Amino acid sequence: MASIEWRPEFATGIQDVDHEHRELIGWINQTLAASSQPATPPGQIGDLLGEIFARISAHFALEEHVMSSRRYDQYAEHKRDHEGLLDDIRDIMDDLEAAGRVEERFSTRLTEWFGVHFRTHDARFHHQMPRP
Ligand SMILES: [Fe+2]
Ligand SMILES: [Fe+2]
């Protein structure tokens, strides 16, 4: 299955943030690679997806905490976009449970999401509210 390649346009220009985003993509790629191996048991892919879900949720929760405590003007829109990705990951998990595999369309969907979210929502937010 096609992995998600880091592209220059994903970068927010803030080193710590870009590092975390690269790590998230790395985890997703590990899962896509595992799921494209027919010998990988579905339980192992499920565990990886669970790990990804937890890590991405933690990353989002941190951003949302900063946005709400500092009254960021686009908090609602940004949070809504986060929830869209978490819904997609839940769909992938349901799919895995039903079909025993992860479908190709999800790597396309996730690539699109990361490409847009990092360079729009995250770039705007992190530039307006730099980390201390
Ligand atoms: Fe982010
Ligand atoms: Fe974000």
PDB file of C-alpha atoms and ligand atoms in Angstrom:
ATOM      1  CA  MET A   1       0.000   0.000   0.000  1.00  0.00           C
ATOM      2  CA  ALA A   2       1.261   3.461  -0.865  1.00  0.00           C
ATOM      3  CA  SER A   3       2.971   5.112   2.053  1.00  0.00           C
ATOM      4  CA  ILE A   4       2.595   8.775   2.892  1.00  0.00           C
ATOM      5  CA  GLU A   5       5.658  10.692   1.752  1.00  0.00           C
ATOM      6  CA  TRP A   6       6.687  13.790   3.620  1.00  0.00           C
ATOM      7  CA  ARG A   7       6.479  16.763   1.274  1.00  0.00           C
ATOM      8  CA  PRO A   8       8.006  20.215   1.754  1.00  0.00           C
ATOM      9  CA  GLU A   9       4.543  21.768   1.722  1.00  0.00           C
ATOM     10  CA  PHE A  10       3.611  19.778   4.873  1.00  0.00           C
ATOM     11  CA  ALA A  11       6.071  21.852   6.873  1.00  0.00           C
ATOM     12  CA  THR A  12       4.807  24.554   9.208  1.00  0.00           C
ATOM     13  CA  GLY A  13       8.356  25.905   9.464  1.00  0.00           C
ATOM     14  CA  ILE A  14       8.460  25.268  13.215  1.00  0.00           C
ATOM     15  CA  GLN A  15      10.976  22.565  13.967  1.00  0.00           C
ATOM     16  CA  ASP A  16       9.349  20.862  16.978  1.00  0.00           C
ATOM     17  CA  VAL A  17       5.943  20.791  15.331  1.00  0.00           C
ATOM     18  CA  ASP A  18       7.299  19.440  12.066  1.00  0.00           C
ATOM     19  CA  HIS A  19       9.211  16.788  13.985  1.00  0.00           C
ATOM     20  CA  GLU A  20       6.029  15.603  15.709  1.00  0.00           C
ATOM     21  CA  HIS A  21       4.130  15.613  12.425  1.00  0.00           C
ATOM     22  CA  ARG A  22       6.848  13.532  10.785  1.00  0.00           C
ATOM     23  CA  GLU A  23       6.613  11.043  13.643  1.00  0.00           C
ATOM     24  CA  LEU A  24       2.853  10.719  13.190  1.00  0.00           C
ATOM     25  CA  ILE A  25       3.306  10.056   9.492  1.00  0.00           C
ATOM     26  CA  GLY A  26       6.021   7.518  10.339  1.00  0.00           C
ATOM     27  CA  TRP A  27       3.582   5.589  12.545  1.00  0.00           C
ATOM     28  CA  ILE A  28       0.947   5.604   9.855  1.00  0.00           C
ATOM     29  CA  ASN A  29       3.451   4.350   7.286  1.00  0.00           C
ATOM     30  CA  GLN A  30       4.474   1.525   9.576  1.00  0.00           C
ATOM     31  CA  THR A  31       0.829   0.488   9.782  1.00  0.00           C
ATOM     32  CA  LEU A  32       0.262   0.766   6.037  1.00  0.00           C
ATOM     33  CA  ALA A  33       3.362  -1.363   5.425  1.00  0.00           C
ATOM     34  CA  ALA A  34       2.246  -3.989   7.947  1.00  0.00           C
ATOM     35  CA  SER A  35      -1.230  -4.155   6.468  1.00  0.00           C
ATOM     36  CA  SER A  36       0.079  -4.618   2.944  1.00  0.00           C
ATOM     37  CA  GLN A  37       1.907  -7.802   4.050  1.00  0.00           C
ATOM     38  CA  PRO A  38      -0.593 -10.644   3.694  1.00  0.00           C
ATOM     39  CA  ALA A  39       1.112 -12.526   6.538  1.00  0.00           C
ATOM     40  CA  THR A  40       0.467  -9.798   9.111  1.00  0.00           C
ATOM     41  CA  PRO A  41      -2.286 -10.924  11.489  1.00  0.00           C
ATOM     42  CA  PRO A  42      -5.198  -8.440  11.633  1.00  0.00           C
ATOM     43  CA  GLY A  43      -4.718  -8.243  15.411  1.00  0.00           C
ATOM     44  CA  GLN A  44      -1.262  -6.761  14.920  1.00  0.00           C
ATOM     45  CA  ILE A  45      -2.597  -4.126  12.513  1.00  0.00           C
ATOM     46  CA  GLY A  46      -5.355  -3.388  15.015  1.00  0.00           C
ATOM     47  CA  ASP A  47      -2.743  -2.834  17.734  1.00  0.00           C
ATOM     48  CA  LEU A  48      -0.811  -0.433  15.485  1.00  0.00           C
ATOM     49  CA  LEU A  49      -3.983   1.472  14.660  1.00  0.00           C
ATOM     50  CA  GLY A  50      -4.782   1.699  18.366  1.00  0.00           C
ATOM     51  CA  GLU A  51      -1.317   3.134  18.985  1.00  0.00           C
ATOM     52  CA  ILE A  52      -1.721   5.661  16.175  1.00  0.00           C
ATOM     53  CA  PHE A  53      -5.121   6.694  17.430  1.00  0.00           C
ATOM     54  CA  ALA A  54      -3.719   7.282  20.920  1.00  0.00           C
ATOM     55  CA  ARG A  55      -0.724   9.272  19.674  1.00  0.00           C
ATOM     56  CA  ILE A  56      -2.704  11.416  17.281  1.00  0.00           C
ATOM     57  CA  SER A  57      -5.374  12.043  19.921  1.00  0.00           C
ATOM     58  CA  ALA A  58      -2.678  13.181  22.354  1.00  0.00           C
ATOM     59  CA  HIS A  59      -1.142  15.489  19.742  1.00  0.00           C
ATOM     60  CA  PHE A  60      -4.549  16.993  18.961  1.00  0.00           C
ATOM     61  CA  ALA A  61      -5.498  17.323  22.627  1.00  0.00           C
ATOM     62  CA  LEU A  62      -2.361  19.346  23.273  1.00  0.00           C
ATOM     63  CA  GLU A  63      -3.021  21.685  20.362  1.00  0.00           C
ATOM     64  CA  GLU A  64      -6.656  22.080  21.389  1.00  0.00           C
ATOM     65  CA  HIS A  65      -5.681  22.815  24.973  1.00  0.00           C
ATOM     66  CA  VAL A  66      -3.375  25.628  23.865  1.00  0.00           C
ATOM     67  CA  MET A  67      -5.968  26.956  21.408  1.00  0.00           C
ATOM     68  CA  SER A  68      -8.769  27.051  23.949  1.00  0.00           C
ATOM     69  CA  SER A  69      -6.696  28.425  26.820  1.00  0.00           C
ATOM     70  CA  ARG A  70      -5.342  31.201  24.603  1.00  0.00           C
ATOM     71  CA  ARG A  71      -8.706  31.863  22.945  1.00  0.00           C
ATOM     72  CA  TYR A  72      -7.527  31.106  19.435  1.00  0.00           C
ATOM     73  CA  ASP A  73      -9.979  32.592  16.929  1.00  0.00           C
ATOM     74  CA  GLN A  74     -10.215  29.475  14.731  1.00  0.00           C
ATOM     75  CA  TYR A  75     -10.417  26.938  17.542  1.00  0.00           C
ATOM     76  CA  ALA A  76     -13.751  25.434  16.455  1.00  0.00           C
ATOM     77  CA  GLU A  77     -12.772  24.967  12.798  1.00  0.00           C
ATOM     78  CA  HIS A  78      -9.400  23.525  13.736  1.00  0.00           C
ATOM     79  CA  LYS A  79     -10.897  21.096  16.246  1.00  0.00           C
ATOM     80  CA  ARG A  80     -13.517  20.019  13.703  1.00  0.00           C
ATOM     81  CA  ASP A  81     -10.776  19.107  11.254  1.00  0.00           C
ATOM     82  CA  HIS A  82      -9.012  17.050  13.955  1.00  0.00           C
ATOM     83  CA  GLU A  83     -12.250  15.197  14.629  1.00  0.00           C
ATOM     84  CA  GLY A  84     -12.560  14.414  10.922  1.00  0.00           C
ATOM     85  CA  LEU A  85      -9.243  12.587  10.965  1.00  0.00           C
ATOM     86  CA  LEU A  86     -10.090  10.680  14.146  1.00  0.00           C
ATOM     87  CA  ASP A  87     -13.364   9.597  12.499  1.00  0.00           C
ATOM     88  CA  ASP A  88     -11.397   8.377   9.491  1.00  0.00           C
ATOM     89  CA  ILE A  89      -9.132   6.311  11.720  1.00  0.00           C
ATOM     90  CA  ARG A  90     -12.180   4.835  13.434  1.00  0.00           C
ATOM     91  CA  ASP A  91     -13.524   3.914   9.984  1.00  0.00           C
ATOM     92  CA  ILE A  92     -10.229   2.199   9.189  1.00  0.00           C
ATOM     93  CA  MET A  93     -10.525   0.209  12.422  1.00  0.00           C
ATOM     94  CA  ASP A  94     -14.120  -0.799  11.599  1.00  0.00           C
ATOM     95  CA  ASP A  95     -13.013  -1.799   8.138  1.00  0.00           C
ATOM     96  CA  LEU A  96     -10.241  -3.914   9.548  1.00  0.00           C
ATOM     97  CA  GLU A  97     -12.667  -5.645  11.852  1.00  0.00           C
ATOM     98  CA  ALA A  98     -15.145  -6.309   9.039  1.00  0.00           C
ATOM     99  CA  ALA A  99     -12.771  -7.212   6.204  1.00  0.00           C
ATOM    100  CA  GLY A 100      -9.551  -8.158   8.012  1.00  0.00           C
ATOM    101  CA  ARG A 101      -7.568  -5.570   6.091  1.00  0.00           C
ATOM    102  CA  VAL A 102      -7.088  -1.861   5.540  1.00  0.00           C
ATOM    103  CA  GLU A 103      -8.304  -0.585   2.195  1.00  0.00           C
ATOM    104  CA  GLU A 104      -6.148   1.400  -0.211  1.00  0.00           C
ATOM    105  CA  ARG A 105      -8.503   4.386  -0.220  1.00  0.00           C
ATOM    106  CA  PHE A 106      -7.496   5.145   3.361  1.00  0.00           C
ATOM    107  CA  SER A 107      -3.896   5.886   2.537  1.00  0.00           C
ATOM    108  CA  THR A 108      -5.147   8.344  -0.084  1.00  0.00           C
ATOM    109  CA  ARG A 109      -7.572   9.901   2.369  1.00  0.00           C
ATOM    110  CA  LEU A 110      -4.966  10.249   5.123  1.00  0.00           C
ATOM    111  CA  THR A 111      -2.391  11.701   2.722  1.00  0.00           C
ATOM    112  CA  GLU A 112      -4.892  14.338   1.661  1.00  0.00           C
ATOM    113  CA  TRP A 113      -5.787  15.144   5.238  1.00  0.00           C
ATOM    114  CA  PHE A 114      -2.178  15.584   6.403  1.00  0.00           C
ATOM    115  CA  GLY A 115      -1.263  17.587   3.344  1.00  0.00           C
ATOM    116  CA  VAL A 116      -4.046  20.079   3.926  1.00  0.00           C
ATOM    117  CA  HIS A 117      -4.168  20.223   7.725  1.00  0.00           C
ATOM    118  CA  PHE A 118      -0.460  20.790   8.351  1.00  0.00           C
ATOM    119  CA  ARG A 119      -0.026  23.584   5.890  1.00  0.00           C
ATOM    120  CA  THR A 120      -3.311  25.350   6.646  1.00  0.00           C
ATOM    121  CA  HIS A 121      -4.685  24.879  10.175  1.00  0.00           C
ATOM    122  CA  ASP A 122      -1.449  23.947  11.912  1.00  0.00           C
ATOM    123  CA  ALA A 123       0.743  26.463  10.101  1.00  0.00           C
ATOM    124  CA  ARG A 124      -1.670  29.296  10.939  1.00  0.00           C
ATOM    125  CA  PHE A 125      -2.123  28.268  14.554  1.00  0.00           C
ATOM    126  CA  HIS A 126       1.542  27.629  15.343  1.00  0.00           C
ATOM    127  CA  HIS A 127       2.669  30.870  13.742  1.00  0.00           C
ATOM    128  CA  GLN A 128       0.117  32.885  15.683  1.00  0.00           C
ATOM    129  CA  MET A 129       0.760  31.073  18.936  1.00  0.00           C
ATOM    130  CA  PRO A 130       4.386  29.966  19.038  1.00  0.00           C
ATOM    131  CA  ARG A 131       5.367  27.449  21.696  1.00  0.00           C
ATOM    132  CA  PRO A 132       6.965  29.026  24.731  1.00  0.00           C
TER     133      PRO A 132
HETATM  134 FE    FE B   1      -0.502  19.201  14.508  1.00  0.00          FE
HETATM  135 FE    FE B   2      -3.943  20.599  14.214  1.00  0.00          FE
END
